[in-house]
Amino acid sequence: SFGQENWDIAKGSDDLIWWSERDGWGHLYRFGADGTLKNQVESGSYVVDRLFRVDSATRLTPPAVYFTAWGKGSDFLYYSHLYRVNADGSGTTPLTPEAGDHGITFTPKGPYFIDTHTEIDKAPVITLRSATDGKVIMELQRGDIELLRNVGWRPPEIIKVKARDGVTDLWGLMYKPSTFDSTRSYPILDHIY
């Protein structure tokens, strides 16, 4: 669960939502008060990064579950996106469908969240969004990377290579020197995690 407390109980309910790798991927499961597994909340070839909350304030039955996941969607494997799903596994809704990584902070009250959205070659954009449908309410701040570019900064490139088994895809970022010359050779430094 990547150091997060990835479990929650909806107020007024005996359902416990718990993160587990029961099917080989990190997913969310709903258990009853007696410890009986009721259902897997979501599934697929991706990893749930964080369970943010089980929202009983919406009065939905079953309650809405908010989580971020890596690899769910078509962009870079390590970009995180926010989703809402009903605890019974129905009604999965992407709340941050734009390509890029989404850092999420829920507001203490009200159905809103702050989304810090960025891609590896773009400045971050911070918006206030609806937790119901992900609609942007307003832009709060926009970053600027022109000064970095003016001093020679080059964004990394997304790369995908095959593992030693020749089958498994490995994703990463390649950082090249700001004075990169394609006619020269360079050492490769591999930094894992």
Rosetta silent file (secondary structure, phi, psi, omega in degrees, C-alpha in Angstrom):
SEQUENCE: SFGQENWDIAKGSDDLIWWSERDGWGHLYRFGADGTLKNQVESGSYVVDRLFRVDSATRLTPPAVYFTAWGKGSDFLYYSHLYRVNADGSGTTPLTPEAGDHGITFTPKGPYFIDTHTEIDKAPVITLRSATDGKVIMELQRGDIELLRNVGWRPPEIIKVKARDGVTDLWGLMYKPSTFDSTRSYPILDHIY
SCORE:     score description
SCORE:     0.000 S_00000001
   1 L     0.000   15.769  171.109    0.000    0.000    0.000 S_00000001
   2 L    55.569   37.259  175.304    3.031    2.269   -0.539 S_00000001
   3 L    79.784    3.373  179.600    3.146    3.531    3.062 S_00000001
   4 L   -97.545  153.984  169.997   -0.469    4.748    3.079 S_00000001
   5 L   -81.985   91.450 -174.207   -3.240    3.612    5.390 S_00000001
   6 L   -94.109   61.860  173.236   -5.261    2.072    2.569 S_00000001
   7 E  -153.194  154.519  179.430   -8.409    1.138    4.454 S_00000001
   8 E  -162.867  155.938  175.997  -11.549    2.994    5.497 S_00000001
   9 E  -124.022  129.328  177.574  -15.016    2.439    6.940 S_00000001
  10 L   -73.069  137.450  176.667  -18.009    4.441    5.738 S_00000001
  11 L   -63.543  137.599  179.588  -19.940    6.189    8.518 S_00000001
  12 L    79.609   11.162 -178.787  -23.249    4.496    9.114 S_00000001
  13 L  -136.154  157.337  174.906  -22.064    1.283    7.475 S_00000001
  14 L  -102.455   10.564  179.679  -20.317   -1.879    8.602 S_00000001
  15 L   -79.873  130.324  174.325  -18.390   -2.166    5.332 S_00000001
  16 E  -106.712  125.942  174.935  -14.617   -2.086    5.536 S_00000001
  17 E   -99.983  126.459 -170.276  -12.754   -1.172    2.334 S_00000001
  18 E  -134.149  137.334  176.412   -9.278   -2.739    2.373 S_00000001
  19 E   -85.443  135.624  179.151   -6.305   -2.671   -0.040 S_00000001
  20 E  -156.809  160.510  174.955   -4.836   -6.080   -0.873 S_00000001
  21 L  -105.655   36.921 -176.885   -2.903   -7.985   -3.546 S_00000001
  22 L   -56.770  -32.604 -178.479   -5.258  -11.003   -3.392 S_00000001
  23 L  -105.233   11.813  179.415   -5.394  -11.289   -7.212 S_00000001
  24 L    96.525  -11.362  175.919   -1.742  -10.379   -7.838 S_00000001
  25 L  -121.518  156.727  176.824   -2.460   -6.661   -8.309 S_00000001
  26 L   -78.977  109.354 -178.226   -3.042   -3.995   -5.641 S_00000001
  27 E  -135.250  174.449 -179.167   -6.841   -3.574   -5.480 S_00000001
  28 E  -104.134  141.279 -178.604   -9.645   -2.663   -3.086 S_00000001
  29 E  -130.652  147.589  179.073  -11.951   -5.184   -1.415 S_00000001
  30 E  -108.802  124.621  179.370  -15.140   -4.752    0.638 S_00000001
  31 E  -116.974  148.578  173.884  -15.530   -6.798    3.818 S_00000001
  32 L   -82.523  174.076 -178.299  -18.457   -7.055    6.221 S_00000001
  33 L   -61.901  -26.589 -179.998  -18.232   -6.506    9.986 S_00000001
  34 L   -87.527    3.631  178.618  -17.763  -10.249   10.502 S_00000001
  35 L    89.852    2.433  179.566  -14.740  -10.322    8.171 S_00000001
  36 L   -76.437  133.091  176.352  -16.589  -11.910    5.258 S_00000001
  37 E   -70.712  121.817  177.788  -15.477  -10.768    1.811 S_00000001
  38 E   -88.932  -46.845  179.288  -18.458   -9.129    0.087 S_00000001
  39 E  -170.949  160.777  169.020  -16.799   -8.184   -3.201 S_00000001
  40 E   -83.286  128.349 -173.508  -13.734   -6.873   -4.983 S_00000001
  41 L   -72.930  -39.463  178.895  -14.417   -3.150   -5.479 S_00000001
  42 L  -150.646  162.931 -178.743  -12.438   -2.753   -8.720 S_00000001
  43 L  -155.633  163.128  178.091  -10.115   -4.902  -10.806 S_00000001
  44 L   147.960  179.811 -179.464   -7.753   -4.847  -13.761 S_00000001
  45 L   -88.432   65.746  178.721   -4.101   -4.824  -14.804 S_00000001
  46 L  -155.805  173.931 -178.124   -3.175   -1.776  -12.725 S_00000001
  47 E  -122.466  127.544  171.498   -2.288   -0.909   -9.123 S_00000001
  48 E   -70.905  122.424 -178.809   -4.382    1.130   -6.697 S_00000001
  49 E   -82.407  -46.209 -174.695   -1.982    3.687   -5.299 S_00000001
  50 E  -154.606  136.628  169.322   -4.124    5.147   -2.538 S_00000001
  51 E   -91.147  116.324 -177.907   -7.580    4.874   -1.044 S_00000001
  52 E   -83.913  -47.634  179.728   -8.580    8.446   -0.256 S_00000001
  53 E  -170.994  160.286  169.562  -11.945    7.934    1.365 S_00000001
  54 E  -109.451  115.806 -167.967  -15.226    6.106    1.492 S_00000001
  55 E   -95.635  103.263  175.461  -17.807    8.845    1.118 S_00000001
  56 L   -89.881  -10.748 -178.781  -20.960    8.322    3.132 S_00000001
  57 L   -66.102  -24.947 -179.563  -21.848   12.029    2.863 S_00000001
  58 L   -77.123   -8.788 -179.637  -23.291   11.460   -0.622 S_00000001
  59 L    61.183   23.592  176.416  -25.861    9.069    0.916 S_00000001
  60 L   -79.749  144.034  174.080  -25.209    6.580   -1.868 S_00000001
  61 L  -124.177  113.324   -2.474  -25.866    2.922   -1.148 S_00000001
  62 L   -73.105  164.223 -176.882  -23.347    1.472   -1.443 S_00000001
  63 L   -67.250  161.000  177.770  -21.106    4.456   -0.648 S_00000001
  64 E   -80.407  140.940  179.155  -18.675    5.994   -3.141 S_00000001
  65 E  -116.891  128.994 -179.873  -15.016    5.002   -2.898 S_00000001
  66 E  -109.834  128.021 -178.015  -12.301    7.417   -4.096 S_00000001
  67 E  -147.860  156.830  170.712   -8.907    6.038   -5.084 S_00000001
  68 E  -107.974  150.482 -179.329   -5.886    6.788   -7.247 S_00000001
  69 E  -141.544  148.954  173.411   -4.319    4.167   -9.504 S_00000001
  70 E  -101.999  136.843  173.514   -1.191    3.745  -11.619 S_00000001
  71 L    83.439    3.052  177.046   -1.437    2.148  -15.041 S_00000001
  72 L   -95.863  105.195 -174.396   -5.229    2.393  -15.353 S_00000001
  73 L   128.225 -173.775 -171.051   -5.678    4.211  -18.634 S_00000001
  74 L  -104.074   -3.907 -177.819   -3.617    4.679  -21.747 S_00000001
  75 L   -91.625 -166.676 -175.442   -0.871    7.090  -20.696 S_00000001
  76 L   -49.992  133.079 -175.197    2.480    6.521  -18.946 S_00000001
  77 L   -51.785  -33.213 -173.905    2.377    3.617  -16.483 S_00000001
  78 L   -97.911   11.946  171.912    3.560    5.751  -13.558 S_00000001
  79 L   -84.891  135.345 -179.036    1.029    8.563  -13.904 S_00000001
  80 E   -99.572  137.745  178.199   -1.574    8.504  -11.149 S_00000001
  81 E  -127.915  152.416  178.868   -5.271    9.254  -11.807 S_00000001
  82 E   -97.477  138.545  179.135   -8.251    9.689   -9.450 S_00000001
  83 E  -133.073  154.720  170.323  -11.368    7.497   -9.761 S_00000001
  84 E  -120.912  136.968  178.255  -14.703    7.137   -8.023 S_00000001
  85 E  -144.518  149.059  173.730  -16.460    3.752   -7.816 S_00000001
  86 E   -72.940  148.500 -176.112  -19.387    2.417   -5.823 S_00000001
  87 L   -61.746  -20.826  177.234  -18.367    0.018   -3.052 S_00000001
  88 L   -83.911    1.214  177.536  -20.251   -2.794   -4.813 S_00000001
  89 L    95.789   -2.655 -179.191  -17.929   -2.352   -7.825 S_00000001
  90 L   -92.262  159.925  170.328  -20.396   -0.551  -10.091 S_00000001
  91 L    68.793   40.617  177.348  -20.149    2.883  -11.659 S_00000001
  92 L   -65.079  127.847 -178.455  -16.415    3.458  -12.038 S_00000001
  93 E  -128.527  120.001  173.371  -15.863    7.108  -13.032 S_00000001
  94 E   -73.432  127.475 -179.067  -12.488    8.638  -13.965 S_00000001
  95 L  -100.288  -14.367  177.473  -12.274   12.053  -12.280 S_00000001
  96 L  -135.349   72.682 -172.938   -8.911   13.106  -13.760 S_00000001
  97 L   -77.265  -13.204 -177.288   -8.858   11.664  -17.298 S_00000001
  98 L   -64.985  141.685  177.221   -6.250   14.051  -18.722 S_00000001
  99 L   -57.424  141.609  178.889   -2.850   12.528  -19.539 S_00000001
 100 L   124.529  177.764  179.532   -0.294   13.190  -16.844 S_00000001
 101 E   -93.701  141.480 -176.737    0.190   12.707  -13.115 S_00000001
 102 E  -123.927  111.682  173.716   -2.467   13.969  -10.725 S_00000001
 103 E   -89.274  124.503 -170.005   -1.614   14.882   -7.129 S_00000001
 104 E  -113.229  135.572  171.380   -4.890   14.936   -5.189 S_00000001
 105 E  -134.571  116.209  177.778   -5.932   16.797   -2.025 S_00000001
 106 E   -78.299  144.291  175.138   -9.563   16.572   -0.922 S_00000001
 107 L   -72.685  149.546 -178.090  -11.141   19.624    0.696 S_00000001
 108 L   -61.661  -36.146 -179.949  -12.109   19.073    4.340 S_00000001
 109 L  -132.458  147.387  178.824  -15.781   19.841    3.640 S_00000001
 110 L    91.481  156.512 -175.541  -17.750   19.746    0.461 S_00000001
 111 L   -86.843   61.777 -177.029  -17.507   17.518   -2.589 S_00000001
 112 E  -134.647  160.581  171.063  -14.314   19.031   -4.052 S_00000001
 113 E  -145.984  156.440  176.075  -10.662   18.204   -4.504 S_00000001
 114 E  -100.468  128.890 -177.202   -7.533   20.078   -5.574 S_00000001
 115 E  -114.145  117.017  171.912   -5.726   18.508   -8.516 S_00000001
 116 E   -98.633  103.592 -171.818   -2.055   19.271   -9.186 S_00000001
 117 E  -106.363  130.691  178.426   -1.752   17.993  -12.748 S_00000001
 118 E  -151.141  157.432  169.961    1.541   17.728  -14.609 S_00000001
 119 L  -120.861  164.224 -172.652    3.306   15.836  -17.349 S_00000001
 120 L   -62.994  -22.202 -177.396    7.055   15.228  -17.479 S_00000001
 121 L  -113.150   13.493 -177.530    7.584   17.969  -20.084 S_00000001
 122 L  -131.778  156.026  176.994    5.011   20.513  -18.868 S_00000001
 123 L   -74.220  151.499  179.532    4.570   22.852  -15.932 S_00000001
 124 L   -69.259  149.679  173.901    2.025   21.891  -13.272 S_00000001
 125 E  -125.505  129.188 -178.246   -1.516   23.255  -13.332 S_00000001
 126 E  -108.970  125.294 -178.548   -3.500   23.361  -10.091 S_00000001
 127 E  -131.193  156.858  170.608   -7.289   23.262  -10.295 S_00000001
 128 E   -98.701  128.317 -174.601  -10.288   22.943   -8.008 S_00000001
 129 E  -129.957  157.974  175.843  -12.542   20.106   -9.239 S_00000001
 130 E   -78.655  132.630  177.266  -15.854   18.498   -8.406 S_00000001
 131 L   -77.985   -9.093  178.901  -15.586   15.137   -6.634 S_00000001
 132 L   -78.228  -48.169 -175.301  -18.869   14.123   -8.244 S_00000001
 133 L  -132.471   -0.472  179.623  -17.804   14.192  -11.897 S_00000001
 134 L    82.625    1.577 -178.854  -14.263   15.662  -11.999 S_00000001
 135 L   -59.476  135.759  177.961  -15.427   18.883  -13.668 S_00000001
 136 E   -73.465  121.537  177.886  -12.944   21.747  -13.288 S_00000001
 137 E   -82.511  -47.065  177.681  -14.524   24.446  -11.108 S_00000001
 138 E  -164.373  151.034  173.630  -11.634   26.887  -11.458 S_00000001
 139 E   -83.004  132.164 -178.601   -7.924   27.087  -12.183 S_00000001
 140 E   -99.055  -36.788 -176.738   -5.966   28.079   -9.069 S_00000001
 141 E  -161.182  148.180  176.617   -2.387   28.303  -10.364 S_00000001
 142 E  -131.217  127.172  179.059   -0.339   27.603  -13.476 S_00000001
 143 L   -76.295  168.805 -179.936    3.383   26.899  -13.380 S_00000001
 144 L  -139.298  122.604 -179.139    5.965   28.301  -15.779 S_00000001
 145 L  -110.321   11.371 -177.621    9.028   26.363  -16.977 S_00000001
 146 H   -62.022  -38.065  178.563   10.350   28.894  -19.493 S_00000001
 147 H   -61.981  -40.986  176.664   13.190   29.980  -17.192 S_00000001
 148 H   -60.532  -46.860  179.338   14.297   26.347  -16.936 S_00000001
 149 H   -62.055  -36.960 -179.135   14.203   25.971  -20.716 S_00000001
 150 H   -66.862  -23.674  178.508   16.161   29.211  -21.135 S_00000001
 151 L   -99.001   11.044  172.716   19.031   27.838  -19.041 S_00000001
 152 L   101.077    4.981  179.594   19.200   24.602  -21.062 S_00000001
 153 L   -64.821  135.685  175.150   16.879   22.238  -19.158 S_00000001
 154 L  -120.404  129.654  178.190   15.592   19.367  -21.236 S_00000001
 155 L   -67.791  154.825  176.806   12.648   17.312  -20.022 S_00000001
 156 L   -70.071  166.211  176.316   13.160   13.556  -19.748 S_00000001
 157 E  -110.813  140.204  173.674   11.782   11.149  -22.330 S_00000001
 158 E   -75.224  130.287  178.912    9.432    8.283  -21.504 S_00000001
 159 E  -126.489  155.247  174.416   11.032    4.985  -22.514 S_00000001
 160 E  -135.980  125.863  179.379    9.877    1.375  -22.612 S_00000001
 161 E  -129.201  164.955  177.643   12.329   -1.528  -22.826 S_00000001
 162 E   -90.079  142.647  175.185   12.032   -5.293  -22.495 S_00000001
 163 L   -72.563  175.240 -178.712   13.163   -7.077  -19.348 S_00000001
 164 L   -56.694  -27.888 -179.089   15.677   -9.909  -19.473 S_00000001
 165 L   -74.548   -7.956  178.393   12.825  -12.377  -20.147 S_00000001
 166 L    76.510    2.469 -176.837   12.165  -10.634  -23.492 S_00000001
 167 L  -119.668  -46.924 -173.624    8.455  -10.326  -22.679 S_00000001
 168 L   -72.124  130.737  175.507    7.921   -7.988  -19.733 S_00000001
 169 E   -82.001  133.739  173.204    7.760   -4.247  -20.463 S_00000001
 170 E  -116.143  129.419 -178.648    9.809   -1.981  -18.208 S_00000001
 171 E  -106.171  152.852  177.663    8.971    1.721  -18.211 S_00000001
 172 E  -168.676 -175.712  176.725   11.198    4.588  -17.223 S_00000001
 173 E  -119.048  137.198  176.922   12.431    8.086  -17.857 S_00000001
 174 E  -111.805  120.542  176.877   15.587    8.924  -19.793 S_00000001
 175 L  -101.121  122.712  177.696   17.388   12.134  -18.884 S_00000001
 176 L  -105.607  153.703  177.556   19.860   13.341  -21.496 S_00000001
 177 L   -60.019  150.539  179.847   22.516   16.020  -20.984 S_00000001
 178 L   -64.004  -20.897  178.649   21.410   19.541  -21.938 S_00000001
 179 L  -105.470   31.414 -175.338   24.235   19.494  -24.511 S_00000001
 180 L   -55.171  133.102  178.667   23.233   16.089  -25.910 S_00000001
 181 L  -126.665  115.337 -174.998   24.856   15.233  -29.245 S_00000001
 182 L   -65.572  -12.398  179.385   23.390   12.204  -31.060 S_00000001
 183 L   -88.346   -7.515 -179.993   26.762   11.525  -32.771 S_00000001
 184 L  -103.834  163.244  174.045   28.500   10.896  -29.420 S_00000001
 185 L  -107.169  150.919 -176.194   28.192    8.006  -26.980 S_00000001
 186 L  -134.710  150.377  174.246   27.365    8.490  -23.303 S_00000001
 187 L   -71.285  153.252  176.530   27.466    6.276  -20.216 S_00000001
 188 L  -108.240  126.757  174.849   24.105    5.072  -18.915 S_00000001
 189 L  -107.221  120.433 -177.227   23.341    5.457  -15.209 S_00000001
 190 L  -103.445  111.996  178.906   20.421    3.249  -14.158 S_00000001
 191 L  -106.775  116.762 -178.139   18.619    4.474  -11.042 S_00000001
 192 L  -105.592  126.341  178.510   15.972    2.040   -9.746 S_00000001
 193 L    52.992    0.000    0.000   13.332    3.305   -7.315 S_00000001
